[in-house]
XYZ file of C-alpha atoms in Angstrom:
322
model
C 83.274 44.729 -120.683
C 84.040 41.116 -120.109
C 87.058 42.017 -117.971
C 84.956 44.220 -115.684
C 82.480 41.430 -115.220
C 85.232 39.001 -114.246
C 86.676 41.492 -111.737
C 83.223 41.932 -110.144
C 82.752 38.194 -109.765
C 86.169 37.844 -108.100
C 85.318 40.634 -105.695
C 82.013 38.987 -104.844
C 83.718 35.654 -104.293
C 86.282 37.286 -102.023
C 83.487 38.996 -100.070
C 81.590 35.735 -99.686
C 84.741 33.962 -98.576
C 85.376 36.675 -96.004
C 81.842 36.382 -94.636
C 82.145 32.626 -94.403
C 85.504 33.063 -92.681
C 83.935 35.397 -90.114
C 81.077 33.026 -89.467
C 83.198 29.940 -89.073
C 86.678 30.713 -87.817
C 85.972 33.811 -85.748
C 82.664 32.446 -84.471
C 84.280 29.189 -83.186
C 87.092 31.181 -81.597
C 84.529 33.178 -79.647
C 82.900 29.992 -78.405
C 86.249 28.556 -77.346
C 86.992 31.697 -75.408
C 83.675 31.467 -73.553
C 84.257 27.815 -72.707
C 87.720 28.637 -71.445
C 86.345 31.341 -69.182
C 83.784 28.951 -67.738
C 86.435 26.353 -67.050
C 88.766 28.752 -65.278
C 86.059 30.256 -63.125
C 85.770 28.547 -59.688
C 82.709 26.376 -59.135
C 80.312 28.016 -56.687
C 79.865 24.906 -54.472
C 82.300 22.064 -54.865
C 82.178 19.233 -52.269
C 84.427 16.212 -51.999
C 84.210 13.043 -49.962
C 86.834 10.616 -48.815
C 86.142 7.115 -50.025
C 86.637 4.256 -47.658
C 86.779 0.794 -49.228
C 84.706 -0.439 -46.320
C 81.857 1.986 -47.125
C 78.895 0.647 -49.033
C 78.945 3.588 -51.429
C 81.013 4.967 -54.331
C 83.020 8.212 -53.985
C 80.900 11.234 -54.876
C 81.659 13.488 -57.818
C 82.250 17.232 -57.424
C 78.967 19.044 -57.509
C 77.876 21.554 -60.104
C 75.125 24.152 -59.987
C 72.945 21.833 -62.017
C 73.606 18.884 -59.748
C 73.152 21.038 -56.662
C 69.804 22.128 -57.991
C 68.796 18.537 -58.558
C 69.919 17.595 -55.070
C 67.972 20.461 -53.553
C 64.854 19.186 -55.246
C 65.412 15.784 -53.681
C 66.668 17.164 -50.356
C 63.848 15.614 -48.416
C 64.881 12.218 -49.736
C 68.570 12.530 -48.896
C 69.472 11.773 -45.248
C 72.789 12.923 -43.765
C 75.113 10.214 -42.451
C 74.480 9.320 -38.751
C 77.169 10.088 -36.244
C 78.274 7.659 -33.526
C 75.957 9.383 -31.103
C 73.091 8.888 -33.513
C 73.993 5.228 -33.852
C 73.873 4.834 -30.107
C 70.474 6.484 -30.111
C 69.378 4.000 -32.698
C 70.024 1.232 -30.213
C 67.988 2.832 -27.472
C 64.603 1.575 -28.660
C 66.008 -1.967 -28.642
C 67.429 -1.502 -25.145
C 64.151 -0.053 -23.979
C 62.334 -2.959 -25.537
C 64.666 -5.378 -23.743
C 64.070 -3.576 -20.486
C 60.349 -3.762 -21.067
C 60.598 -7.470 -21.748
C 62.674 -7.904 -18.599
C 60.158 -5.997 -16.511
C 57.335 -8.106 -17.912
C 58.990 -11.263 -16.629
C 57.608 -12.521 -13.313
C 59.895 -11.904 -10.377
C 61.773 -14.968 -9.289
C 61.257 -15.987 -5.661
C 64.219 -15.797 -3.332
C 66.233 -18.967 -3.114
C 65.338 -20.958 -0.046
C 67.022 -23.929 1.505
C 65.333 -27.008 -0.004
C 63.610 -29.322 2.403
C 65.768 -32.464 2.442
C 64.816 -33.544 5.968
C 64.191 -37.221 5.290
C 66.824 -39.184 7.189
C 65.602 -40.475 10.577
C 67.637 -40.207 13.763
C 68.636 -43.825 14.291
C 71.720 -45.694 15.413
C 74.597 -44.805 17.710
C 75.192 -41.302 16.460
C 75.147 -38.548 19.067
C 74.381 -34.919 18.213
C 75.869 -32.532 20.783
C 74.267 -29.067 20.760
C 75.025 -25.885 22.693
C 72.613 -22.958 23.104
C 73.109 -19.269 23.965
C 76.688 -18.770 22.711
C 79.020 -17.385 21.892
C 80.483 -16.682 25.333
C 83.793 -16.413 27.197
C 83.595 -20.199 27.579
C 83.200 -21.098 23.883
C 86.934 -21.397 23.342
C 87.128 -23.837 26.268
C 84.298 -25.921 24.827
C 86.108 -26.019 21.497
C 89.292 -27.199 23.227
C 87.460 -30.135 24.855
C 85.644 -31.038 21.640
C 88.931 -31.017 19.773
C 90.556 -33.232 22.403
C 87.799 -35.851 22.057
C 87.497 -35.411 18.278
C 83.839 -34.428 18.512
C 81.809 -32.216 16.179
C 78.945 -30.209 17.648
C 76.211 -27.778 16.660
C 76.128 -24.275 18.204
C 72.780 -22.419 18.298
C 74.013 -18.898 18.918
C 72.455 -15.535 19.800
C 73.201 -12.757 17.344
C 74.487 -10.169 19.889
C 76.801 -12.780 21.436
C 78.252 -13.663 18.040
C 79.174 -10.045 17.497
C 80.642 -9.898 20.985
C 82.850 -12.972 20.488
C 83.538 -13.131 16.739
C 86.810 -15.057 17.053
C 85.029 -17.925 18.784
C 82.455 -18.069 15.975
C 85.180 -18.075 13.337
C 87.083 -20.828 15.104
C 84.128 -23.184 15.545
C 83.329 -22.942 11.842
C 86.963 -23.431 10.903
C 87.180 -26.584 13.055
C 84.167 -28.208 11.414
C 81.359 -27.447 13.847
C 77.934 -26.350 12.660
C 76.895 -22.728 13.295
C 73.162 -22.176 13.795
C 70.753 -19.478 14.986
C 69.036 -19.047 18.340
C 67.547 -15.593 17.760
C 68.443 -12.141 19.002
C 66.456 -11.189 22.102
C 65.859 -14.584 23.763
C 62.774 -13.011 25.323
C 59.356 -14.614 24.941
C 57.432 -11.362 24.493
C 59.854 -10.016 21.913
C 60.731 -13.115 19.931
C 57.210 -14.547 19.781
C 55.527 -11.184 19.182
C 54.533 -12.023 15.589
C 55.299 -14.216 12.613
C 57.582 -11.425 11.424
C 59.642 -11.354 14.616
C 60.247 -15.115 14.669
C 61.719 -14.909 11.167
C 63.541 -11.583 11.364
C 65.525 -12.527 14.486
C 66.767 -15.708 12.827
C 67.560 -13.846 9.627
C 69.650 -11.370 11.607
C 71.658 -14.196 13.133
C 72.086 -15.859 9.752
C 73.505 -12.682 8.233
C 75.943 -12.238 11.110
C 77.241 -15.798 10.763
C 77.742 -15.324 7.046
C 79.456 -11.983 7.569
C 81.854 -13.365 10.186
C 82.633 -16.734 8.621
C 81.249 -16.865 5.084
C 79.205 -19.920 6.102
C 75.537 -20.208 5.138
C 73.300 -22.037 7.584
C 69.552 -22.586 7.821
C 69.305 -24.361 11.171
C 67.422 -22.640 13.995
C 66.326 -23.378 17.542
C 63.752 -21.062 19.052
C 64.169 -19.755 22.616
C 62.863 -22.276 25.212
C 61.943 -24.708 22.454
C 59.129 -24.587 19.925
C 56.335 -25.613 22.311
C 54.072 -24.011 23.337
C 54.942 -20.674 21.685
C 55.430 -21.631 18.033
C 51.918 -21.571 16.625
C 50.909 -23.136 13.338
C 51.263 -19.768 11.650
C 54.742 -19.226 13.136
C 55.901 -22.689 12.079
C 54.740 -22.006 8.544
C 56.520 -18.647 8.548
C 59.949 -20.070 9.413
C 59.478 -22.940 6.983
C 58.503 -20.569 4.187
C 61.629 -18.545 4.989
C 63.709 -21.659 4.388
C 64.709 -22.427 7.970
C 64.833 -25.877 9.564
C 63.718 -25.801 13.191
C 65.321 -28.143 15.729
C 64.362 -29.034 19.289
C 65.982 -31.965 21.199
C 65.249 -35.363 22.721
C 67.773 -35.189 25.588
C 67.618 -32.250 28.003
C 70.776 -32.253 30.113
C 69.225 -29.789 32.609
C 72.595 -28.042 32.854
C 70.615 -24.790 32.932
C 68.927 -26.021 36.149
C 71.574 -27.951 38.097
C 74.708 -26.094 37.067
C 76.833 -28.902 38.473
C 77.763 -32.555 37.808
C 74.173 -33.709 38.156
C 73.498 -32.791 34.543
C 75.884 -35.580 33.506
C 73.704 -38.176 35.218
C 70.651 -36.777 33.444
C 72.349 -37.188 30.080
C 73.360 -40.758 30.815
C 69.873 -41.759 31.894
C 68.105 -40.303 28.884
C 70.658 -41.575 26.363
C 70.295 -45.111 27.668
C 66.525 -44.837 27.305
C 66.811 -43.785 23.655
C 69.453 -46.403 23.001
C 66.922 -49.152 23.727
C 64.718 -47.698 20.978
C 67.616 -47.278 18.542
C 67.071 -43.501 18.511
C 70.020 -41.156 18.139
C 70.281 -38.601 20.978
C 70.139 -34.875 20.246
C 71.519 -33.488 23.485
C 70.665 -29.991 24.700
C 73.435 -28.217 26.621
C 74.416 -24.601 27.087
C 77.491 -22.491 26.413
C 78.366 -21.841 30.060
C 81.110 -22.407 32.617
C 79.460 -25.303 34.502
C 78.753 -27.197 31.307
C 82.355 -26.810 30.198
C 83.626 -28.167 33.506
C 81.811 -31.515 33.224
C 81.671 -31.878 29.448
C 84.554 -34.401 29.326
C 82.486 -36.803 31.431
C 79.598 -36.661 28.965
C 81.841 -37.236 25.957
C 83.703 -40.095 27.605
C 80.439 -41.843 28.478
C 79.200 -41.613 24.905
C 82.471 -42.808 23.427
C 82.542 -45.749 25.813
C 79.051 -46.675 24.582
C 80.322 -46.714 21.000
C 78.724 -43.467 19.800
C 79.993 -41.465 16.893
C 79.464 -37.725 16.701
C 78.009 -35.613 13.932
C 76.557 -32.158 13.484
C 72.923 -31.536 12.645
C 72.160 -30.699 9.029
C 69.255 -30.171 6.643
C 69.170 -33.804 5.515
C 67.966 -35.063 8.894
C 64.333 -35.216 9.927
C 64.222 -32.635 12.732
C 62.797 -33.052 16.214
C 60.031 -30.501 16.701
C 57.881 -30.154 19.817
C 55.328 -27.912 18.141
C 52.781 -29.730 16.020
C 52.058 -26.609 14.041
């Protein structure tokens, strides 16, 4: 009886051991197999990123379904990286703001020739001036001026400058002063309005600059400033930056057209000399003037005169009191 009891206990122990074995060894093996299957199965959404040491972020880890779910929940918080185009768009508001600031700035007025006309016309300095050029005779005038080492001022008409561009280029190159005398040289056209008196001079100024590169602000109105240049007209040319010049010696070469104009020059120069006033001599770019010009220059040199061109630093002679 005792032997049977012992055999039963052994059998029960063996059975319990077998159950424990099933629960532990076989159960763990099943779990390992499941884990292995999960590891071998491809992840549904795996993303990688290339890490650049210059980026201000760490390389991202491969995603998992759990992480993807978490990211989806926070999708509204995550912003995709901006492309170069987006970055350029980002600058647009700044550019627009800059443009707005620029447009809000007051427009700067056009640069005008400053008024430096302070030096009086005194002493033995003669200012030779020629109106109405350029012409077929300008080159001849330049030859005589060069021979006597004289600088002069040429008040030229815009159409004539375009007709004789080489003469205009030469006079500037040789140190003479280019200046404007208008376009039409007609009273009704030039003095039609404050706009016309400025626009004709502006046209001549642009032509001089185009032909020679020189910028000049000196003008002489057709037939002189009196009586046509009204107060309003005088203000208009001054506001435009121009310096208007008349003369104090009229050679009358436009009237005599012969040697008599030389005598006129001599008489008037001597009168100014007594008052210590420098002569500003009006002559014209024409054949008769060219013929007797050497006599005028010789007279002035014999009297000890030096020659200069007009400029913006001199106080101009103006007939009009406007």
